[in-house]
Coordinates of C-alpha atoms and ligand atoms in Angstrom, one line a residue:
M629 CA -4.3 28.5 2.8
T630 CA -6.4 28.3 6.3
P631 CA -7.0 24.5 7.1
R632 CA -10.2 23.2 6.4
R633 CA -12.7 22.0 9.4
I634 CA -14.2 18.9 9.1
T635 CA -17.1 20.8 11.2
E636 CA -18.3 22.2 7.8
T637 CA -19.7 19.0 7.2
K638 CA -22.0 16.9 8.6
P639 CA -21.3 13.3 9.6
G640 CA -23.9 12.2 7.2
D641 CA -22.4 13.6 4.4
W642 CA -19.8 11.1 4.1
T643 CA -19.9 7.2 3.2
Y644 CA -17.6 4.3 4.2
V645 CA -15.2 3.1 1.6
S646 CA -12.8 0.9 3.0
E647 CA -10.1 0.3 5.7
G648 CA -6.6 -0.9 6.5
G649 CA -4.7 -1.9 9.5
A650 CA -4.2 1.5 10.8
T651 CA -6.5 4.2 8.8
I652 CA -10.1 4.3 7.7
V653 CA -11.7 6.0 4.6
F654 CA -14.8 7.9 3.8
S655 CA -16.0 9.7 0.8
Y656 CA -17.7 13.0 0.5
R657 CA -21.2 12.6 -0.6
G658 CA -22.8 15.5 1.1
P659 CA -24.0 18.9 -1.0
Y660 CA -21.5 20.5 -3.3
N661 CA -18.6 22.1 -1.3
V662 CA -15.7 23.6 -3.2
Q663 CA -13.5 22.3 -0.3
F664 CA -14.6 18.8 0.2
S665 CA -16.4 17.6 -3.2
G666 CA -14.1 15.1 -5.0
H667 CA -12.2 14.2 -1.5
V668 CA -11.9 11.3 0.5
L669 CA -11.4 11.7 4.6
R670 CA -8.5 9.4 5.9
L671 CA -8.9 9.1 9.6
R672 CA -6.5 6.9 12.1
K673 CA -7.8 4.3 14.3
V674 CA -7.0 3.0 17.8
V675 CA -7.0 -0.7 19.1
H676 CA -9.7 -1.5 21.4
R677 CA -7.9 -3.1 24.3
S678 CA -5.1 -0.4 24.4
S679 CA -7.5 2.7 24.1
D680 CA -7.2 3.7 27.8
A681 CA -3.2 3.6 27.5
S682 CA -3.3 5.1 24.3
N683 CA -6.0 7.7 25.1
N684 CA -3.7 8.9 28.0
K685 CA -0.7 8.8 25.5
L686 CA -2.4 10.6 22.7
L687 CA -3.6 13.4 25.4
N688 CA -0.1 13.9 26.4
T689 CA 1.3 14.0 22.7
N690 CA -1.5 16.2 21.1
T691 CA 1.1 18.4 19.7
E692 CA 2.3 15.6 17.6
Q693 CA 0.4 14.9 14.7
P694 CA 1.7 12.1 12.3
D695 CA -0.7 13.0 9.9
D696 CA 1.2 16.3 9.0
S697 CA 4.4 14.6 8.5
M698 CA 2.6 12.1 6.5
I699 CA 1.7 14.8 4.1
A700 CA 4.8 16.5 4.5
F701 CA 6.5 13.2 3.4
Q702 CA 4.7 13.0 0.5
E703 CA 5.5 16.6 -0.6
N704 CA 9.0 16.7 0.2
I705 CA 10.2 13.1 -0.4
I706 CA 8.1 11.1 -2.2
S707 CA 7.2 13.8 -4.9
K708 CA 11.2 13.8 -5.8
L709 CA 10.8 10.0 -6.4
V710 CA 7.3 9.8 -8.3
P711 CA 6.2 11.9 -10.8
S712 CA 3.2 14.1 -9.4
E713 CA 0.8 12.8 -12.2
F714 CA 0.8 9.5 -10.5
L715 CA 0.1 11.0 -6.8
P716 CA -3.1 11.9 -5.1
S717 CA -3.3 15.5 -3.6
L718 CA -3.3 15.2 0.3
D719 CA -4.4 18.2 2.8
V720 CA -4.7 18.5 6.4
V721 CA -8.5 18.7 7.6
L722 CA -8.9 20.0 11.5
L723 CA -11.0 17.5 13.4
D724 CA -13.2 17.8 16.1
E725 CA -13.8 15.4 19.1
E726 CA -17.6 15.8 19.4
W727 CA -18.2 15.8 15.8
L728 CA -16.0 12.6 15.5
R729 CA -18.2 11.0 18.2
S730 CA -21.3 11.4 16.3
F731 CA -19.5 10.3 13.3
V732 CA -18.6 7.3 14.9
E733 CA -22.0 6.4 16.3
L734 CA -23.4 7.0 12.6
H735 CA -20.9 5.0 10.5
D736 CA -19.6 2.3 12.9
G737 CA -22.0 -0.2 11.8
D738 CA -21.2 0.2 7.9
R739 CA -17.7 -1.4 8.9
P740 CA -17.2 -5.1 8.8
A741 CA -17.8 -7.0 11.8
E742 CA -14.3 -8.7 12.6
R743 CA -13.0 -5.1 12.0
R744 CA -15.0 -3.3 14.6
Q745 CA -14.1 -6.1 17.1
T746 CA -10.6 -5.2 16.7
D747 CA -10.2 -1.2 16.7
Q748 CA -12.1 2.2 16.1
I749 CA -11.7 5.5 14.9
D750 CA -9.3 7.5 16.9
V751 CA -11.6 10.4 18.5
H752 CA -8.7 12.2 20.0
R753 CA -6.9 13.3 16.9
K754 CA -6.8 16.8 16.0
K755 CA -6.0 16.3 12.5
G756 CA -7.0 14.0 9.4
V757 CA -6.4 13.9 5.9
L758 CA -8.2 14.9 2.9
A759 CA -7.1 13.2 -0.2
T760 CA -8.2 13.2 -4.1
D761 CA -11.2 10.8 -4.2
L762 CA -10.2 8.5 -7.2
I763 CA -12.8 6.0 -6.1
G764 CA -15.7 8.1 -6.8
G765 CA -16.9 9.9 -9.7
T766 CA -16.5 7.0 -11.5
Q767 CA -18.4 3.9 -12.0
I768 CA -15.7 1.4 -11.4
A769 CA -12.3 1.8 -9.7
M770 CA -9.8 -0.9 -9.0
E771 CA -7.0 -1.0 -6.0
I772 CA -4.1 -3.2 -6.4
K773 CA -1.6 -3.9 -3.9
P774 CA 1.3 -5.3 -6.1
K775 CA 3.9 -6.1 -3.0
W776 CA 7.7 -6.8 -3.3
G777 CA 8.5 -6.8 -7.2
F778 CA 12.3 -8.1 -7.3
L779 CA 14.4 -11.0 -6.1
P780 CA 17.3 -9.9 -3.9
L781 CA 20.7 -9.8 -4.9
E782 CA 23.0 -13.0 -4.3
C783 CA 25.7 -11.1 -2.5
H784 CA 24.4 -10.5 0.8
L785 CA 22.0 -13.6 1.7
S786 CA 23.3 -16.3 4.1
P787 CA 24.2 -19.9 2.9
E788 CA 20.8 -20.8 4.6
T789 CA 18.6 -18.6 2.4
V790 CA 20.2 -17.9 -0.8
A791 CA 19.0 -21.0 -2.7
L792 CA 15.3 -19.8 -1.3
K793 CA 15.4 -16.3 -1.9
R794 CA 17.2 -16.4 -5.4
V795 CA 14.6 -18.6 -6.6
T796 CA 11.2 -18.0 -5.1
C797 CA 9.9 -14.2 -4.3
R798 CA 9.2 -12.8 -0.9
F799 CA 5.3 -12.7 -1.5
C800 CA 5.2 -16.3 -2.6
M801 CA 7.2 -17.4 0.4
H802 CA 5.0 -15.2 2.5
T803 CA 1.7 -16.5 1.2
C804 CA 2.8 -20.1 1.9
F805 CA 3.5 -18.8 5.6
R806 CA 0.0 -17.2 5.7
V807 CA -1.7 -20.1 4.5
K808 CA -0.6 -22.1 7.2
Q809 CA -2.0 -19.7 9.5
G810 CA -5.1 -20.1 8.1
D811 CA -5.3 -17.4 5.4
V812 CA -6.7 -17.8 2.0
C813 CA -4.2 -19.3 -0.9
T814 CA -3.3 -17.1 -3.9
T815 CA -1.5 -18.3 -6.8
Y816 CA -0.7 -14.5 -7.4
C817 CA 3.2 -13.7 -7.8
P818 CA 4.1 -10.0 -8.1
L819 CA 7.0 -10.7 -10.3
D820 CA 4.5 -11.8 -13.0
L821 CA 2.8 -8.3 -12.4
F822 CA 5.8 -6.3 -12.8
S823 CA 7.4 -8.4 -15.8
R824 CA 6.0 -6.0 -18.6
D825 CA 5.6 -9.3 -20.4
E826 CA 1.9 -9.3 -21.6
S827 CA 1.1 -13.3 -21.0
R828 CA 2.7 -13.1 -17.5
V829 CA 0.9 -9.9 -16.7
R830 CA -2.4 -11.5 -17.6
K831 CA -1.7 -14.4 -15.6
A832 CA -1.0 -12.2 -12.6
L833 CA -4.3 -10.6 -13.1
R834 CA -6.2 -13.8 -13.2
A835 CA -4.5 -14.8 -10.2
L836 CA -5.5 -11.8 -8.3
W837 CA -9.2 -12.0 -9.6
A838 CA -8.9 -15.6 -8.5
G839 CA -7.9 -14.6 -5.0
W840 CA -10.3 -11.9 -4.7
Y841 CA -13.1 -14.2 -5.7
E842 CA -12.3 -17.1 -3.7
S843 CA -11.5 -15.2 -0.3
G844 CA -14.8 -13.4 -1.0
G845 CA -13.1 -10.2 -1.4
S846 CA -11.2 -10.3 1.8
L847 CA -7.6 -10.6 0.2
N848 CA -6.2 -7.0 -0.1
N849 CA -4.4 -7.4 -3.1
L850 CA -7.3 -6.5 -5.5
R851 CA -10.3 -4.6 -4.6
F852 CA -13.2 -3.2 -6.6
F853 CA -15.2 -0.2 -6.2
V854 CA -18.5 -0.1 -7.8
S855 CA -20.0 3.7 -7.9
G856 CA -17.5 4.5 -4.7
R857 CA -18.4 1.5 -2.8
M858 CA -16.0 -1.7 -2.2
A859 CA -17.6 -4.4 -4.5
K860 CA -17.9 -8.3 -3.1
P861 CA -18.1 -11.2 -5.2
D862 CA -21.4 -12.1 -3.5
D863 CA -23.2 -9.0 -4.6
D864 CA -24.9 -9.7 -7.9
D865 CA -25.9 -6.2 -8.5
S866 CA -21.9 -5.3 -8.5
M867 CA -21.1 -8.4 -10.3
K868 CA -23.2 -7.3 -13.1
I869 CA -21.8 -3.8 -13.2
L870 CA -18.5 -5.1 -13.4
A871 CA -19.4 -7.4 -16.2
H872 CA -20.9 -4.7 -18.3
F873 CA -17.5 -2.7 -17.7
F874 CA -15.2 -5.4 -18.7
S875 CA -17.1 -7.5 -21.1
E876 CA -19.1 -7.2 -24.2
D877 CA -21.5 -10.2 -23.5
E878 CA -22.2 -9.1 -20.1
S879 CA -22.0 -12.7 -18.9
T880 CA -21.5 -12.7 -15.0
D881 CA -19.9 -16.1 -15.4
T882 CA -16.8 -15.9 -13.3
E883 CA -14.3 -17.5 -15.9
N884 CA -15.4 -15.0 -18.5
L885 CA -15.1 -12.3 -16.1
Q886 CA -11.9 -13.2 -14.9
E887 CA -10.6 -13.2 -18.7
S888 CA -12.4 -9.8 -19.9
F889 CA -10.9 -8.4 -16.2
A890 CA -7.3 -9.6 -17.3
S891 CA -7.6 -8.7 -20.8
S892 CA -9.1 -5.3 -20.2
L893 CA -6.2 -4.2 -17.5
M894 CA -3.2 -6.1 -19.1
Q895 CA -2.3 -3.5 -21.9
A896 CA -3.0 -0.6 -19.4
L897 CA -0.3 -2.0 -17.0
V898 CA 2.1 -3.0 -19.5
D899 CA 1.8 0.4 -21.0
S900 CA 2.2 2.3 -17.8
P901 CA 5.4 3.4 -16.1
V902 CA 4.2 2.9 -12.6
L903 CA 5.0 -0.7 -12.0
L904 CA 8.3 -0.3 -13.4
L905 CA 9.0 2.9 -11.2
L906 CA 8.1 1.0 -8.1
S907 CA 9.9 -2.2 -8.7
T908 CA 13.0 0.0 -9.5
L909 CA 12.5 2.0 -6.4
Q910 CA 12.1 -1.1 -4.3
R911 CA 14.9 -2.8 -5.7
T912 CA 17.5 0.1 -5.4
L913 CA 16.2 0.9 -2.0
D914 CA 16.5 -2.5 -0.7
I915 CA 20.0 -3.4 -2.3
L916 CA 21.3 -5.3 0.7
D917 CA 18.2 -7.3 1.7
V918 CA 17.3 -7.3 5.4
E919 CA 20.1 -9.8 5.9
G920 CA 22.9 -7.6 4.6
L921 CA 21.4 -4.6 6.5
S922 CA 21.6 -6.5 9.7
K923 CA 25.2 -7.8 9.0
L924 CA 26.1 -3.9 8.4
Y925 CA 24.2 -2.8 11.5
T926 CA 26.2 -5.4 13.7
Q927 CA 29.5 -4.5 12.2
S928 CA 28.7 -0.7 12.4
S929 CA 27.5 -0.6 15.7
P930 CA 29.1 -3.5 17.9
D931 CA 28.3 -1.3 21.1
L932 CA 24.8 -0.7 20.5
P933 CA 22.2 -3.1 22.5
G934 CA 21.8 -6.2 20.5
D935 CA 18.1 -6.2 20.6
G936 CA 17.1 -5.9 17.4
L937 CA 18.0 -4.3 14.1
G938 CA 17.6 -0.3 14.4
S939 CA 16.3 -0.8 17.8
S940 CA 18.4 2.1 19.2
I941 CA 18.2 4.5 16.1
P942 CA 16.0 7.4 16.2
D943 CA 13.7 8.1 13.3
P944 CA 14.8 10.4 10.7
S945 CA 13.5 14.0 10.7
M946 CA 12.3 15.4 7.6
E947 CA 15.6 17.4 7.1
E948 CA 17.4 14.0 6.9
W949 CA 14.8 12.5 4.6
E950 CA 15.7 15.4 2.2
D951 CA 19.2 14.8 2.6
F952 CA 18.7 11.1 1.9
V953 CA 16.6 11.8 -1.3
R954 CA 19.6 14.0 -2.4
V955 CA 22.2 11.3 -2.1
Y956 CA 19.9 8.6 -3.3
T957 CA 19.5 10.8 -6.4
S958 CA 23.1 11.2 -6.9
D959 CA 26.0 9.3 -5.4
Y960 CA 23.9 6.1 -3.9
H961 CA 24.2 4.3 -7.0
S962 CA 27.8 4.7 -7.5
W963 CA 28.6 3.2 -3.9
D964 CA 29.8 -0.3 -3.9
H965 CA 26.7 -1.9 -2.6
A966 CA 28.6 -5.2 -2.5
A967 CA 30.8 -4.0 0.2
P968 CA 28.8 -1.3 1.8
S969 CA 30.8 0.9 4.2
P970 CA 29.8 1.1 7.7
G971 CA 29.8 5.1 7.4
H972 CA 26.6 4.8 5.4
L973 CA 24.8 2.6 8.0
R974 CA 22.0 5.2 8.5
H975 CA 21.7 5.8 4.7
Y976 CA 21.0 2.0 4.3
L977 CA 18.6 2.0 7.1
M978 CA 16.7 4.9 5.8
A979 CA 17.1 3.4 2.0
Y980 CA 15.2 0.2 3.4
L981 CA 12.5 1.9 5.3
L982 CA 11.8 4.0 2.1
S983 CA 11.8 0.5 0.2
A984 CA 9.2 -0.6 2.6
T985 CA 6.9 2.3 1.7
F986 CA 7.2 1.2 -1.8
K987 CA 6.6 -2.5 -1.3
D988 CA 3.4 -1.5 0.8
C989 CA 1.8 1.0 -1.1
S990 CA -1.1 0.6 -3.7
I991 CA -2.1 1.6 -6.9
I992 CA -5.7 2.7 -8.0
I993 CA -6.6 2.1 -11.8
R994 CA -9.6 3.9 -13.1
P995 CA -11.1 4.7 -16.7
R996 CA -9.9 7.8 -18.0
L997 CA -12.3 10.2 -19.0
Q998 CA -12.7 10.1 -22.9
I999 CA -14.8 12.2 -25.3
P1000 CA -17.2 9.6 -26.8
S1001 CA -16.1 8.4 -30.2
T1002 CA -18.0 6.6 -32.7
T1003 CA -14.9 4.5 -33.6
Q1004 CA -14.7 2.7 -30.2
V1005 CA -15.5 -0.9 -30.6
G1006 CA -16.2 -2.8 -27.5
P1007 CA -15.0 -2.3 -24.0
A1008 CA -11.3 -1.5 -24.5
R1009 CA -10.5 1.6 -22.5
S1010 CA -7.7 3.8 -21.3
F1011 CA -6.8 4.1 -17.7
D1012 CA -5.4 6.5 -15.2
T1013 CA -3.0 5.0 -12.3
T1014 CA -2.4 6.6 -9.0
I1015 CA 0.1 5.4 -6.3
I1016 CA -1.6 5.7 -2.8
D1017 CA -0.7 4.9 0.9
M1018 CA 2.9 5.8 0.8
D1019 CA 3.5 6.2 4.5
M1020 CA 6.6 7.1 6.3
K1021 CA 7.6 3.9 8.0
S1022 CA 9.4 3.7 11.5
M1023 CA 13.1 2.5 12.4
D1024 CA 11.4 0.4 15.3
R1025 CA 9.8 -2.0 12.4
L1026 CA 13.1 -3.1 11.5
G1027 CA 13.9 -5.4 14.2
K1028 CA 10.2 -7.3 13.6
W1029 CA 10.9 -7.2 9.8
E1030 CA 14.2 -8.8 10.5
K1031 CA 12.6 -11.4 12.5
L1032 CA 9.6 -11.9 10.2
D1033 CA 12.0 -12.6 7.3
R1034 CA 13.7 -15.3 9.1
R1035 CA 10.4 -16.9 10.1
I1036 CA 9.1 -16.7 6.7
A1037 CA 12.3 -18.3 5.1
E1038 CA 12.8 -21.2 7.5
H1039 CA 9.2 -22.0 7.1
Y1040 CA 9.3 -21.9 3.3
K1041 CA 12.4 -24.1 3.2
N1042 CA 10.6 -26.8 5.9
S1043 CA 7.7 -26.7 3.4
G1044 CA 9.6 -28.6 0.8
N1045 CA 7.8 -26.0 -1.8
Q1046 CA 10.2 -24.1 -4.3
R1047 CA 8.0 -22.1 -6.7
R1048 CA 10.0 -20.6 -9.3
C1049 CA 9.6 -16.7 -9.6
I1050 CA 11.2 -15.0 -12.5
D1051 CA 12.6 -11.6 -12.0
S1052 CA 12.8 -10.5 -15.5
T1053 CA 14.8 -7.3 -15.0
Ligands
LIG533 ZN1 6.5 -15.2 -6.6

């Protein structure tokens, strides 16, 4: 199929949806077009202060288009581990610099002010991603970023961290660390959400709601989209629509809403295989913890420069990823992970990168289209769940993650907290 061209649409055909650290998403709202209707456009961003340097770099590396490999990564690697019913469709769209400049002029004002100060749409990109629009075409859609759904095994942890890491999950320790830096606190624990225990899943959903409400919608673990636009708790119209959707009495009292939200979604999450799949992938791929991985790296590569885990390791090619998935779905589970073989170092490094992809993804939950039934009473519904944002991670992140892990654990130890997170698997 010939690639779609963004110039077949007008900048005004698109509406701002949301953005993360590296990408920004717009939804197609123009006249019906078989190629674009029902799709979102995902564009890359660049940081302002490095724009001169990165412009030069990008001009020199226009042949290298990470969005292509992102699509290939989902098609060739992720799809072997996640059933297609839980994945959005992804396609390349050819961009155009002049079109992107008018697009930025038109839409930059729709972005949050704090984001606009930091970065901008990268107008030098030649390709973007068109994905299934999971938040449009429905009145309500929710995005949950569940994060790390397991506790690490004891055998690779150091005497300094074992007592912490076996009791408190990584997300709860990280929250404590972030609050110190000025972030909003949340009582959400991923292990509750992943537990498949009705009362714990409900507790996790209540905590996600509270974090969303108290942070004014700025915490990224829960987002609501009303008629295709991100909703904030101070927006009365959106709150009324959420209340109408979740509860029978349509009260916008926040405690009632929190309760009806938790009740509506609890069963859907307990019944869906998606969270169990994610935590199983995270747990089995991050089998050594970053501490065990680091030890194996030092043992296996004593001659490599000691400037951080994975620093001298080239990123895997797509063929190597394909080979990794073959190993992961066969021999990997019979390896002695308590005494990892130095010969398997590269596979363990890749496993860790892939676990990071599954720790960092989001799920979109939207009501399933149903034939109206006269027997349906109340707001109970069934939902469809799709996993999004499964980007390929790079080896040069490993060193940063190792340092961050150490800082988070040290900070948590000194904080004197000891939250008990229960890993039910
Ligand atoms: Zn926890």
